[in-house]
GROMACS .gro file of C-alpha atoms in nm:
model
  503
    1UNK     CA    1  -2.342  -9.479  32.560
    2UNK     CA    2  -2.540  -9.253  32.796
    3UNK     CA    3  -2.361  -9.398  33.096
    4UNK     CA    4  -2.023  -9.321  32.936
    5UNK     CA    5  -2.126  -8.961  32.866
    6UNK     CA    6  -2.263  -8.903  33.218
    7UNK     CA    7  -1.950  -9.056  33.365
    8UNK     CA    8  -1.724  -8.827  33.164
    9UNK     CA    9  -1.927  -8.518  33.261
   10UNK     CA   10  -1.922  -8.621  33.624
   11UNK     CA   11  -1.548  -8.672  33.619
   12UNK     CA   12  -1.487  -8.331  33.461
   13UNK     CA   13  -1.697  -8.165  33.731
   14UNK     CA   14  -1.509  -8.355  34.001
   15UNK     CA   15  -1.171  -8.249  33.874
   16UNK     CA   16  -1.290  -7.886  33.834
   17UNK     CA   17  -1.314  -7.861  34.213
   18UNK     CA   18  -0.936  -7.832  34.232
   19UNK     CA   19  -0.950  -7.567  33.962
   20UNK     CA   20  -1.198  -7.363  34.166
   21UNK     CA   21  -0.970  -7.393  34.468
   22UNK     CA   22  -0.682  -7.259  34.258
   23UNK     CA   23  -0.901  -6.970  34.140
   24UNK     CA   24  -0.980  -6.883  34.502
   25UNK     CA   25  -0.613  -6.904  34.599
   26UNK     CA   26  -0.513  -6.681  34.306
   27UNK     CA   27  -0.782  -6.425  34.388
   28UNK     CA   28  -0.701  -6.420  34.762
   29UNK     CA   29  -0.322  -6.428  34.724
   30UNK     CA   30  -0.278  -6.762  34.902
   31UNK     CA   31   0.063  -6.857  34.764
   32UNK     CA   32   0.103  -7.178  34.968
   33UNK     CA   33  -0.235  -7.311  34.858
   34UNK     CA   34  -0.156  -7.231  34.496
   35UNK     CA   35   0.179  -7.408  34.521
   36UNK     CA   36   0.023  -7.718  34.674
   37UNK     CA   37  -0.245  -7.739  34.404
   38UNK     CA   38   0.001  -7.687  34.119
   39UNK     CA   39   0.242  -7.942  34.264
   40UNK     CA   40  -0.047  -8.188  34.264
   41UNK     CA   41  -0.142  -8.107  33.905
   42UNK     CA   42   0.033  -7.827  33.711
   43UNK     CA   43  -0.237  -7.842  33.444
   44UNK     CA   44  -0.478  -7.676  33.686
   45UNK     CA   45  -0.312  -7.350  33.579
   46UNK     CA   46  -0.507  -7.382  33.253
   47UNK     CA   47  -0.843  -7.395  33.431
   48UNK     CA   48  -1.093  -7.122  33.345
   49UNK     CA   49  -1.421  -7.034  33.514
   50UNK     CA   50  -1.752  -7.102  33.344
   51UNK     CA   51  -1.903  -6.815  33.147
   52UNK     CA   52  -1.652  -6.532  33.185
   53UNK     CA   53  -1.362  -6.775  33.126
   54UNK     CA   54  -1.127  -6.601  33.367
   55UNK     CA   55  -0.826  -6.816  33.449
   56UNK     CA   56  -0.634  -6.813  33.779
   57UNK     CA   57  -0.381  -6.596  33.594
   58UNK     CA   58  -0.651  -6.334  33.528
   59UNK     CA   59  -0.761  -6.330  33.892
   60UNK     CA   60  -0.408  -6.304  34.035
   61UNK     CA   61  -0.316  -6.030  33.786
   62UNK     CA   62  -0.630  -5.828  33.861
   63UNK     CA   63  -0.561  -5.849  34.236
   64UNK     CA   64  -0.189  -5.771  34.207
   65UNK     CA   65  -0.046  -6.101  34.335
   66UNK     CA   66   0.272  -6.102  34.126
   67UNK     CA   67   0.426  -6.405  34.301
   68UNK     CA   68   0.127  -6.620  34.208
   69UNK     CA   69   0.140  -6.480  33.853
   70UNK     CA   70   0.500  -6.595  33.825
   71UNK     CA   71   0.411  -6.935  33.972
   72UNK     CA   72   0.130  -6.988  33.723
   73UNK     CA   73   0.347  -6.892  33.426
   74UNK     CA   74   0.620  -7.133  33.536
   75UNK     CA   75   0.354  -7.403  33.559
   76UNK     CA   76   0.297  -7.375  33.184
   77UNK     CA   77  -0.011  -7.153  33.148
   78UNK     CA   78  -0.044  -6.949  32.829
   79UNK     CA   79   0.062  -6.599  32.933
   80UNK     CA   80  -0.161  -6.445  32.666
   81UNK     CA   81  -0.474  -6.643  32.759
   82UNK     CA   82  -0.796  -6.448  32.696
   83UNK     CA   83  -1.125  -6.437  32.883
   84UNK     CA   84  -1.467  -6.398  32.720
   85UNK     CA   85  -1.404  -6.027  32.657
   86UNK     CA   86  -1.070  -6.098  32.492
   87UNK     CA   87  -0.873  -5.952  32.781
   88UNK     CA   88  -0.540  -6.093  32.886
   89UNK     CA   89  -0.385  -6.090  33.230
   90UNK     CA   90  -0.164  -5.801  33.119
   91UNK     CA   91  -0.471  -5.593  33.035
   92UNK     CA   92  -0.626  -5.651  33.374
   93UNK     CA   93  -0.302  -5.571  33.557
   94UNK     CA   94  -0.276  -5.243  33.363
   95UNK     CA   95  -0.641  -5.162  33.427
   96UNK     CA   96  -0.590  -5.178  33.803
   97UNK     CA   97  -0.235  -5.037  33.807
   98UNK     CA   98  -0.047  -5.337  33.947
   99UNK     CA   99   0.298  -5.248  33.814
  100UNK     CA  100   0.471  -5.546  33.979
  101UNK     CA  101   0.243  -5.783  33.788
  102UNK     CA  102   0.305  -5.587  33.468
  103UNK     CA  103   0.680  -5.612  33.528
  104UNK     CA  104   0.656  -5.988  33.578
  105UNK     CA  105   0.446  -6.037  33.264
  106UNK     CA  106   0.680  -5.818  33.055
  107UNK     CA  107   0.981  -6.016  33.177
  108UNK     CA  108   0.804  -6.331  33.055
  109UNK     CA  109   0.742  -6.155  32.720
  110UNK     CA  110   0.366  -6.106  32.738
  111UNK     CA  111   0.213  -5.970  32.418
  112UNK     CA  112   0.131  -5.600  32.460
  113UNK     CA  113  -0.040  -5.578  32.118
  114UNK     CA  114  -0.346  -5.792  32.201
  115UNK     CA  115  -0.674  -5.600  32.178
  116UNK     CA  116  -0.999  -5.693  32.352
  117UNK     CA  117  -1.311  -5.798  32.165
  118UNK     CA  118  -1.543  -5.518  32.281
  119UNK     CA  119  -1.370  -5.192  32.192
  120UNK     CA  120  -1.032  -5.291  32.050
  121UNK     CA  121  -0.841  -5.150  32.345
  122UNK     CA  122  -0.493  -5.275  32.432
  123UNK     CA  123  -0.315  -5.284  32.767
  124UNK     CA  124  -0.174  -4.940  32.686
  125UNK     CA  125  -0.524  -4.797  32.643
  126UNK     CA  126  -0.637  -4.939  32.978
  127UNK     CA  127  -0.330  -4.806  33.158
  128UNK     CA  128  -0.380  -4.460  33.006
  129UNK     CA  129  -0.752  -4.465  33.084
  130UNK     CA  130  -0.680  -4.497  33.455
  131UNK     CA  131  -0.360  -4.290  33.464
  132UNK     CA  132  -0.115  -4.569  33.551
  133UNK     CA  133   0.205  -4.412  33.419
  134UNK     CA  134   0.430  -4.665  33.588
  135UNK     CA  135   0.260  -4.946  33.397
  136UNK     CA  136   0.295  -4.754  33.070
  137UNK     CA  137   0.670  -4.725  33.094
  138UNK     CA  138   0.695  -5.097  33.166
  139UNK     CA  139   0.472  -5.179  32.869
  140UNK     CA  140   0.698  -4.978  32.636
  141UNK     CA  141   1.028  -5.100  32.781
  142UNK     CA  142   1.115  -5.295  32.465
  143UNK     CA  143   1.064  -4.985  32.249
  144UNK     CA  144   1.260  -4.721  32.445
  145UNK     CA  145   1.634  -4.778  32.391
  146UNK     CA  146   1.886  -4.711  32.664
  147UNK     CA  147   2.049  -4.423  32.474
  148UNK     CA  148   2.135  -4.080  32.618
  149UNK     CA  149   2.008  -3.893  32.309
  150UNK     CA  150   1.667  -4.063  32.299
  151UNK     CA  151   1.468  -3.751  32.395
  152UNK     CA  152   1.655  -3.528  32.153
  153UNK     CA  153   1.584  -3.770  31.867
  154UNK     CA  154   1.210  -3.763  31.939
  155UNK     CA  155   1.218  -3.385  31.974
  156UNK     CA  156   1.378  -3.349  31.631
  157UNK     CA  157   1.124  -3.586  31.483
  158UNK     CA  158   0.837  -3.378  31.617
  159UNK     CA  159   1.001  -3.069  31.466
  160UNK     CA  160   1.044  -3.249  31.130
  161UNK     CA  161   1.421  -3.219  31.153
  162UNK     CA  162   1.665  -3.477  31.022
  163UNK     CA  163   1.838  -3.677  31.292
  164UNK     CA  164   2.094  -3.952  31.287
  165UNK     CA  165   2.010  -4.203  31.556
  166UNK     CA  166   2.094  -4.559  31.649
  167UNK     CA  167   1.732  -4.668  31.668
  168UNK     CA  168   1.419  -4.660  31.456
  169UNK     CA  169   1.145  -4.466  31.632
  170UNK     CA  170   0.878  -4.598  31.393
  171UNK     CA  171   0.774  -4.905  31.600
  172UNK     CA  172   0.741  -4.693  31.915
  173UNK     CA  173   0.522  -4.443  31.729
  174UNK     CA  174   0.300  -4.722  31.596
  175UNK     CA  175   0.249  -4.872  31.942
  176UNK     CA  176   0.182  -4.548  32.126
  177UNK     CA  177  -0.050  -4.405  31.859
  178UNK     CA  178  -0.243  -4.727  31.791
  179UNK     CA  179  -0.615  -4.648  31.777
  180UNK     CA  180  -0.889  -4.850  31.939
  181UNK     CA  181  -1.241  -4.868  31.794
  182UNK     CA  182  -1.347  -4.522  31.691
  183UNK     CA  183  -0.987  -4.404  31.642
  184UNK     CA  184  -0.935  -4.332  32.012
  185UNK     CA  185  -0.571  -4.339  32.115
  186UNK     CA  186  -0.414  -4.371  32.460
  187UNK     CA  187  -0.360  -3.995  32.461
  188UNK     CA  188  -0.733  -3.935  32.405
  189UNK     CA  189  -0.815  -4.153  32.705
  190UNK     CA  190  -0.561  -3.996  32.939
  191UNK     CA  191  -0.672  -3.643  32.839
  192UNK     CA  192  -1.042  -3.722  32.883
  193UNK     CA  193  -0.996  -3.862  33.232
  194UNK     CA  194  -0.765  -3.582  33.347
  195UNK     CA  195  -0.431  -3.761  33.404
  196UNK     CA  196  -0.165  -3.497  33.336
  197UNK     CA  197   0.130  -3.716  33.433
  198UNK     CA  198   0.019  -3.980  33.187
  199UNK     CA  199  -0.043  -3.717  32.918
  200UNK     CA  200   0.306  -3.579  32.974
  201UNK     CA  201   0.467  -3.924  32.951
  202UNK     CA  202   0.280  -4.013  32.632
  203UNK     CA  203   0.377  -3.681  32.474
  204UNK     CA  204   0.743  -3.733  32.566
  205UNK     CA  205   0.729  -4.074  32.399
  206UNK     CA  206   0.592  -3.935  32.074
  207UNK     CA  207   0.213  -3.947  32.108
  208UNK     CA  208   0.043  -3.745  31.834
  209UNK     CA  209  -0.168  -3.442  31.926
  210UNK     CA  210  -0.327  -3.433  31.578
  211UNK     CA  211  -0.482  -3.782  31.560
  212UNK     CA  212  -0.861  -3.760  31.550
  213UNK     CA  213  -1.141  -4.004  31.617
  214UNK     CA  214  -1.358  -4.157  31.346
  215UNK     CA  215  -1.732  -4.211  31.329
  216UNK     CA  216  -1.724  -4.578  31.232
  217UNK     CA  217  -1.717  -4.798  31.540
  218UNK     CA  218  -1.682  -4.516  31.790
  219UNK     CA  219  -1.730  -4.637  32.146
  220UNK     CA  220  -1.708  -4.299  32.321
  221UNK     CA  221  -1.962  -4.078  32.148
  222UNK     CA  222  -1.938  -3.782  32.386
  223UNK     CA  223  -1.805  -3.517  32.152
  224UNK     CA  224  -1.831  -3.649  31.799
  225UNK     CA  225  -1.605  -3.786  31.530
  226UNK     CA  226  -1.299  -3.592  31.421
  227UNK     CA  227  -1.207  -3.492  31.776
  228UNK     CA  228  -0.843  -3.441  31.868
  229UNK     CA  229  -0.695  -3.510  32.215
  230UNK     CA  230  -0.747  -3.141  32.302
  231UNK     CA  231  -1.122  -3.183  32.246
  232UNK     CA  232  -1.119  -3.473  32.492
  233UNK     CA  233  -0.910  -3.275  32.743
  234UNK     CA  234  -1.162  -2.990  32.719
  235UNK     CA  235  -1.442  -3.237  32.787
  236UNK     CA  236  -1.254  -3.380  33.085
  237UNK     CA  237  -1.196  -3.036  33.232
  238UNK     CA  238  -0.833  -3.069  33.345
  239UNK     CA  239  -0.651  -2.741  33.283
  240UNK     CA  240  -0.299  -2.884  33.302
  241UNK     CA  241  -0.379  -3.150  33.042
  242UNK     CA  242  -0.497  -2.877  32.807
  243UNK     CA  243  -0.181  -2.671  32.870
  244UNK     CA  244   0.043  -2.971  32.801
  245UNK     CA  245  -0.130  -3.043  32.471
  246UNK     CA  246  -0.119  -2.677  32.365
  247UNK     CA  247   0.252  -2.660  32.450
  248UNK     CA  248   0.314  -2.959  32.223
  249UNK     CA  249   0.140  -2.799  31.926
  250UNK     CA  250  -0.230  -2.880  31.965
  251UNK     CA  251  -0.442  -2.641  31.757
  252UNK     CA  252  -0.706  -2.432  31.936
  253UNK     CA  253  -0.918  -2.383  31.625
  254UNK     CA  254  -0.947  -2.745  31.509
  255UNK     CA  255  -1.310  -2.840  31.449
  256UNK     CA  256  -1.453  -3.188  31.475
  257UNK     CA  257  -1.732  -3.338  31.264
  258UNK     CA  258  -1.991  -3.139  31.461
  259UNK     CA  259  -1.806  -2.814  31.391
  260UNK     CA  260  -1.698  -2.776  31.753
  261UNK     CA  261  -1.364  -2.634  31.862
  262UNK     CA  262  -1.210  -2.736  32.197
  263UNK     CA  263  -1.346  -2.414  32.348
  264UNK     CA  264  -1.699  -2.497  32.233
  265UNK     CA  265  -1.665  -2.847  32.380
  266UNK     CA  266  -1.558  -2.697  32.713
  267UNK     CA  267  -1.858  -2.463  32.713
  268UNK     CA  268  -2.101  -2.742  32.631
  269UNK     CA  269  -1.971  -2.939  32.929
  270UNK     CA  270  -1.967  -2.630  33.155
  271UNK     CA  271  -1.589  -2.629  33.198
  272UNK     CA  272  -1.575  -2.259  33.278
  273UNK     CA  273  -1.221  -2.274  33.418
  274UNK     CA  274  -1.087  -2.359  33.070
  275UNK     CA  275  -1.231  -2.050  32.903
  276UNK     CA  276  -0.910  -1.845  32.919
  277UNK     CA  277  -0.677  -2.136  32.835
  278UNK     CA  278  -0.867  -2.238  32.522
  279UNK     CA  279  -0.950  -1.887  32.401
  280UNK     CA  280  -0.603  -1.786  32.284
  281UNK     CA  281  -0.257  -1.935  32.264
  282UNK     CA  282  -0.021  -1.815  32.538
  283UNK     CA  283   0.223  -1.544  32.442
  284UNK     CA  284   0.529  -1.725  32.571
  285UNK     CA  285   0.611  -2.090  32.505
  286UNK     CA  286   0.511  -2.303  32.801
  287UNK     CA  287   0.823  -2.474  32.929
  288UNK     CA  288   0.753  -2.833  33.027
  289UNK     CA  289   1.005  -3.051  33.204
  290UNK     CA  290   1.053  -3.412  33.083
  291UNK     CA  291   0.825  -3.666  33.243
  292UNK     CA  292   0.962  -3.815  33.567
  293UNK     CA  293   0.819  -4.150  33.456
  294UNK     CA  294   1.050  -4.170  33.156
  295UNK     CA  295   1.312  -4.438  33.229
  296UNK     CA  296   1.595  -4.502  32.982
  297UNK     CA  297   1.780  -4.789  33.163
  298UNK     CA  298   1.470  -5.011  33.164
  299UNK     CA  299   1.536  -5.184  32.831
  300UNK     CA  300   1.892  -5.280  32.927
  301UNK     CA  301   1.803  -5.428  33.267
  302UNK     CA  302   1.502  -5.617  33.131
  303UNK     CA  303   1.719  -5.774  32.861
  304UNK     CA  304   1.971  -5.885  33.124
  305UNK     CA  305   1.695  -6.018  33.351
  306UNK     CA  306   1.545  -6.225  33.069
  307UNK     CA  307   1.882  -6.370  32.978
  308UNK     CA  308   2.033  -6.428  33.322
  309UNK     CA  309   1.730  -6.437  33.556
  310UNK     CA  310   1.623  -6.205  33.835
  311UNK     CA  311   1.510  -6.436  34.116
  312UNK     CA  312   1.844  -6.529  34.268
  313UNK     CA  313   1.817  -6.530  34.647
  314UNK     CA  314   2.175  -6.590  34.761
  315UNK     CA  315   2.207  -6.524  35.131
  316UNK     CA  316   2.453  -6.259  35.246
  317UNK     CA  317   2.625  -6.524  35.458
  318UNK     CA  318   2.726  -6.717  35.146
  319UNK     CA  319   2.770  -6.420  34.912
  320UNK     CA  320   3.120  -6.269  34.906
  321UNK     CA  321   3.018  -5.935  34.754
  322UNK     CA  322   2.646  -5.878  34.817
  323UNK     CA  323   2.434  -5.606  34.662
  324UNK     CA  324   2.466  -5.285  34.863
  325UNK     CA  325   2.090  -5.222  34.837
  326UNK     CA  326   1.941  -5.550  34.961
  327UNK     CA  327   2.252  -5.714  35.117
  328UNK     CA  328   2.105  -6.051  35.019
  329UNK     CA  329   2.183  -6.125  34.655
  330UNK     CA  330   2.510  -6.122  34.470
  331UNK     CA  331   2.592  -5.838  34.233
  332UNK     CA  332   2.510  -5.921  33.871
  333UNK     CA  333   2.495  -5.584  33.691
  334UNK     CA  334   2.680  -5.254  33.691
  335UNK     CA  335   2.563  -4.904  33.604
  336UNK     CA  336   2.734  -4.758  33.301
  337UNK     CA  337   2.928  -4.445  33.394
  338UNK     CA  338   2.981  -4.485  33.767
  339UNK     CA  339   3.009  -4.869  33.750
  340UNK     CA  340   2.848  -4.927  34.087
  341UNK     CA  341   2.726  -5.285  34.110
  342UNK     CA  342   2.380  -5.413  34.204
  343UNK     CA  343   2.179  -5.731  34.183
  344UNK     CA  344   1.937  -5.763  33.894
  345UNK     CA  345   1.636  -5.764  34.125
  346UNK     CA  346   1.726  -5.430  34.287
  347UNK     CA  347   1.814  -5.272  33.952
  348UNK     CA  348   1.474  -5.377  33.818
  349UNK     CA  349   1.298  -5.234  34.121
  350UNK     CA  350   1.493  -4.910  34.092
  351UNK     CA  351   1.401  -4.866  33.724
  352UNK     CA  352   1.035  -4.956  33.781
  353UNK     CA  353   0.971  -4.727  34.078
  354UNK     CA  354   1.203  -4.430  34.028
  355UNK     CA  355   1.018  -4.101  33.987
  356UNK     CA  356   1.231  -3.787  33.993
  357UNK     CA  357   1.422  -3.550  33.769
  358UNK     CA  358   1.795  -3.617  33.742
  359UNK     CA  359   1.994  -3.302  33.665
  360UNK     CA  360   2.317  -3.503  33.662
  361UNK     CA  361   2.222  -3.694  33.349
  362UNK     CA  362   2.013  -3.674  33.031
  363UNK     CA  363   1.632  -3.673  33.051
  364UNK     CA  364   1.509  -4.022  33.135
  365UNK     CA  365   1.817  -4.127  33.331
  366UNK     CA  366   1.780  -4.238  33.692
  367UNK     CA  367   2.003  -4.141  33.979
  368UNK     CA  368   2.246  -4.396  34.119
  369UNK     CA  369   2.150  -4.454  34.486
  370UNK     CA  370   2.518  -4.438  34.585
  371UNK     CA  371   2.666  -4.144  34.396
  372UNK     CA  372   2.359  -3.976  34.228
  373UNK     CA  373   2.518  -4.023  33.887
  374UNK     CA  374   2.264  -4.035  33.605
  375UNK     CA  375   2.227  -4.399  33.492
  376UNK     CA  376   2.128  -4.449  33.129
  377UNK     CA  377   2.190  -4.824  33.099
  378UNK     CA  378   2.310  -5.130  33.288
  379UNK     CA  379   2.565  -5.391  33.178
  380UNK     CA  380   2.601  -5.741  33.316
  381UNK     CA  381   2.914  -5.842  33.501
  382UNK     CA  382   3.155  -6.097  33.357
  383UNK     CA  383   3.058  -6.343  33.631
  384UNK     CA  384   2.688  -6.325  33.541
  385UNK     CA  385   2.597  -6.636  33.345
  386UNK     CA  386   2.283  -6.703  33.137
  387UNK     CA  387   2.023  -6.919  33.303
  388UNK     CA  388   1.965  -7.276  33.192
  389UNK     CA  389   1.619  -7.335  33.052
  390UNK     CA  390   1.422  -7.572  33.272
  391UNK     CA  391   1.196  -7.849  33.144
  392UNK     CA  392   0.832  -7.731  33.157
  393UNK     CA  393   0.637  -7.868  33.451
  394UNK     CA  394   0.359  -7.980  33.220
  395UNK     CA  395   0.565  -8.269  33.077
  396UNK     CA  396   0.428  -8.512  33.340
  397UNK     CA  397   0.083  -8.410  33.459
  398UNK     CA  398  -0.242  -8.575  33.553
  399UNK     CA  399  -0.527  -8.548  33.301
  400UNK     CA  400  -0.896  -8.525  33.372
  401UNK     CA  401  -1.037  -8.868  33.451
  402UNK     CA  402  -1.227  -9.042  33.172
  403UNK     CA  403  -1.354  -9.366  33.322
  404UNK     CA  404  -1.696  -9.529  33.303
  405UNK     CA  405  -1.884  -9.813  33.464
  406UNK     CA  406  -1.895 -10.041  33.163
  407UNK     CA  407  -1.544  -9.954  33.038
  408UNK     CA  408  -1.248 -10.185  32.980
  409UNK     CA  409  -1.101 -10.428  33.228
  410UNK     CA  410  -1.011 -10.248  33.550
  411UNK     CA  411  -0.692 -10.439  33.607
  412UNK     CA  412  -0.554 -10.337  33.269
  413UNK     CA  413  -0.613  -9.962  33.305
  414UNK     CA  414  -0.303  -9.746  33.344
  415UNK     CA  415  -0.271  -9.379  33.424
  416UNK     CA  416  -0.193  -9.176  33.111
  417UNK     CA  417   0.037  -8.886  33.182
  418UNK     CA  418  -0.042  -8.629  32.913
  419UNK     CA  419   0.120  -8.326  32.767
  420UNK     CA  420  -0.156  -8.122  32.602
  421UNK     CA  421  -0.122  -7.967  32.261
  422UNK     CA  422  -0.357  -7.682  32.356
  423UNK     CA  423  -0.512  -7.523  32.664
  424UNK     CA  424  -0.774  -7.731  32.844
  425UNK     CA  425  -1.006  -7.433  32.866
  426UNK     CA  426  -1.058  -7.427  32.491
  427UNK     CA  427  -1.098  -7.792  32.399
  428UNK     CA  428  -1.050  -8.146  32.520
  429UNK     CA  429  -0.943  -8.260  32.177
  430UNK     CA  430  -0.598  -8.311  32.033
  431UNK     CA  431  -0.436  -8.448  32.349
  432UNK     CA  432  -0.133  -8.657  32.269
  433UNK     CA  433  -0.084  -8.893  32.565
  434UNK     CA  434   0.185  -9.144  32.642
  435UNK     CA  435   0.130  -9.415  32.900
  436UNK     CA  436   0.332  -9.437  33.217
  437UNK     CA  437   0.356  -9.813  33.279
  438UNK     CA  438   0.467  -9.809  33.641
  439UNK     CA  439   0.145  -9.669  33.793
  440UNK     CA  440  -0.190  -9.849  33.806
  441UNK     CA  441  -0.494  -9.627  33.842
  442UNK     CA  442  -0.842  -9.728  33.948
  443UNK     CA  443  -1.138  -9.562  33.778
  444UNK     CA  444  -1.335  -9.618  34.093
  445UNK     CA  445  -1.157  -9.321  34.245
  446UNK     CA  446  -1.372  -9.091  34.031
  447UNK     CA  447  -1.745  -9.042  34.035
  448UNK     CA  448  -1.913  -9.273  33.789
  449UNK     CA  449  -1.793  -9.609  33.921
  450UNK     CA  450  -1.986  -9.768  34.207
  451UNK     CA  451  -1.700  -9.964  34.355
  452UNK     CA  452  -1.325  -9.954  34.400
  453UNK     CA  453  -1.069 -10.180  34.243
  454UNK     CA  454  -0.761 -10.344  34.393
  455UNK     CA  455  -0.543 -10.205  34.113
  456UNK     CA  456  -0.370  -9.960  34.351
  457UNK     CA  457  -0.270 -10.240  34.589
  458UNK     CA  458   0.082 -10.371  34.517
  459UNK     CA  459   0.080 -10.718  34.366
  460UNK     CA  460   0.397 -10.841  34.534
  461UNK     CA  461   0.264 -10.846  34.895
  462UNK     CA  462   0.109 -11.123  35.096
  463UNK     CA  463  -0.237 -11.231  34.973
  464UNK     CA  464  -0.409 -11.192  35.312
  465UNK     CA  465  -0.265 -10.844  35.360
  466UNK     CA  466  -0.373 -10.755  35.007
  467UNK     CA  467  -0.733 -10.861  35.076
  468UNK     CA  468  -0.733 -10.658  35.401
  469UNK     CA  469  -0.620 -10.343  35.220
  470UNK     CA  470  -0.888 -10.386  34.954
  471UNK     CA  471  -1.154 -10.432  35.223
  472UNK     CA  472  -1.043 -10.113  35.400
  473UNK     CA  473  -1.049  -9.909  35.081
  474UNK     CA  474  -1.406 -10.030  35.005
  475UNK     CA  475  -1.522  -9.942  35.356
  476UNK     CA  476  -1.369  -9.592  35.329
  477UNK     CA  477  -1.539  -9.540  34.994
  478UNK     CA  478  -1.880  -9.638  35.136
  479UNK     CA  479  -1.826  -9.396  35.426
  480UNK     CA  480  -1.742  -9.114  35.188
  481UNK     CA  481  -2.063  -9.169  34.988
  482UNK     CA  482  -2.273  -9.087  35.295
  483UNK     CA  483  -2.125  -8.735  35.318
  484UNK     CA  484  -2.248  -8.421  35.148
  485UNK     CA  485  -2.283  -8.383  34.773
  486UNK     CA  486  -1.973  -8.163  34.760
  487UNK     CA  487  -1.749  -8.446  34.884
  488UNK     CA  488  -1.914  -8.704  34.660
  489UNK     CA  489  -1.772  -8.553  34.339
  490UNK     CA  490  -1.435  -8.453  34.484
  491UNK     CA  491  -1.194  -8.720  34.361
  492UNK     CA  492  -0.817  -8.709  34.382
  493UNK     CA  493  -0.525  -8.946  34.358
  494UNK     CA  494  -0.376  -8.827  34.688
  495UNK     CA  495  -0.707  -8.873  34.873
  496UNK     CA  496  -0.728  -9.237  34.771
  497UNK     CA  497  -0.374  -9.310  34.891
  498UNK     CA  498  -0.441  -9.145  35.227
  499UNK     CA  499  -0.758  -9.353  35.265
  500UNK     CA  500  -0.569  -9.676  35.204
  501UNK     CA  501  -0.286  -9.583  35.441
  502UNK     CA  502  -0.519  -9.504  35.730
  503UNK     CA  503  -0.675  -9.851  35.734
   0.00000   0.00000   0.00000
């Protein structure tokens, strides 16, 4: 029994070497190495490091390698996989501002509502904390409709006026005003850290200036419970953030649980430059232009990309009517209004990176790169067809080895090709395996068996040649055991075939 247990542990450590290589490739952005490892075993995408339980998806997202993120997702990894802190790859991409990774994860429908275990913060909180406005608009793409009157509807709602609109702004308000532990919203975080562009975007999307923190579970106890975003802006010391909040109706005389007004908070933190701003409300209404990060066409192009794909790479030599922006891919979408045609990839890039005011269209529209017409939404062309769903790569994958010295007959062992019911990082239980009868696998290829077996040698060859191949494989195994400890526990199916072929 002890030998079986030690053999299983040894085999799991041996197979984890490939997982560590994939982690290194994901962290360093080595796309070719990642492809080679995932082609060998797609289930390596589910590997997670010991302790912090960061997966290759977490590392590639944190470093901004969006191509590896896409590769890992297509290999079958859970896109919402958590580490020991409860953070997903989307949270880490938002924390470091990698908008291309955020775009990729949103296209694959990553869950933006997941909160971490430590302070209840979502990806939106982390993006606001560090002022990544481009990530915020991608996170909220499914909640901002491609309608020209979107801003006017939100403006009427803030003024408590009745409006007839084609969308329900309730879900957007719930997402953007969701509190973390202590009642801290994304607007609190952006105001505290002095990110005026992020504050402006959140206010344009309906963030509340009256939400206050609570004492229970507060994780940022700098000012006290009952503090509004203006209290946090006064603590941060950014004058423009304070002016934006005041222009949107923030009260100068609101007191928190300590009895402090925003002015008193500024004085306690020696923010002398805010004295005049927080002392009295300006005589004239501060006129604030709409945020340049507001992007109305984003929902329409993301819906088309999810339905019809966005990775087409048709060469201009084979494409009759290529996209005028990249001259490589065929046109798949058209801008409503001017009807200029683009490929989905370029339209996505345009919506994700555009940052300017468009006087030719409503607030939130983006300028057409050809005629400067304000684009509010995209429509797919009649020739654009939905993509065909591919079979997941995890249907035929290699499992971790589970052989032992005193196990069953070596000649009767077959390689089980498994499709797991859950991620390998969480449990080794509940694996439903079906046997693949055409491949014979030797347990001697893994650490835990002292000798090799002729089960990989074809049975329909000459007997003398068969004995020679077995002898060569045994000699190569004995040579490998004299190497370093690192090579002793590195076992792989490909390595054993190469050893046999070189004899």
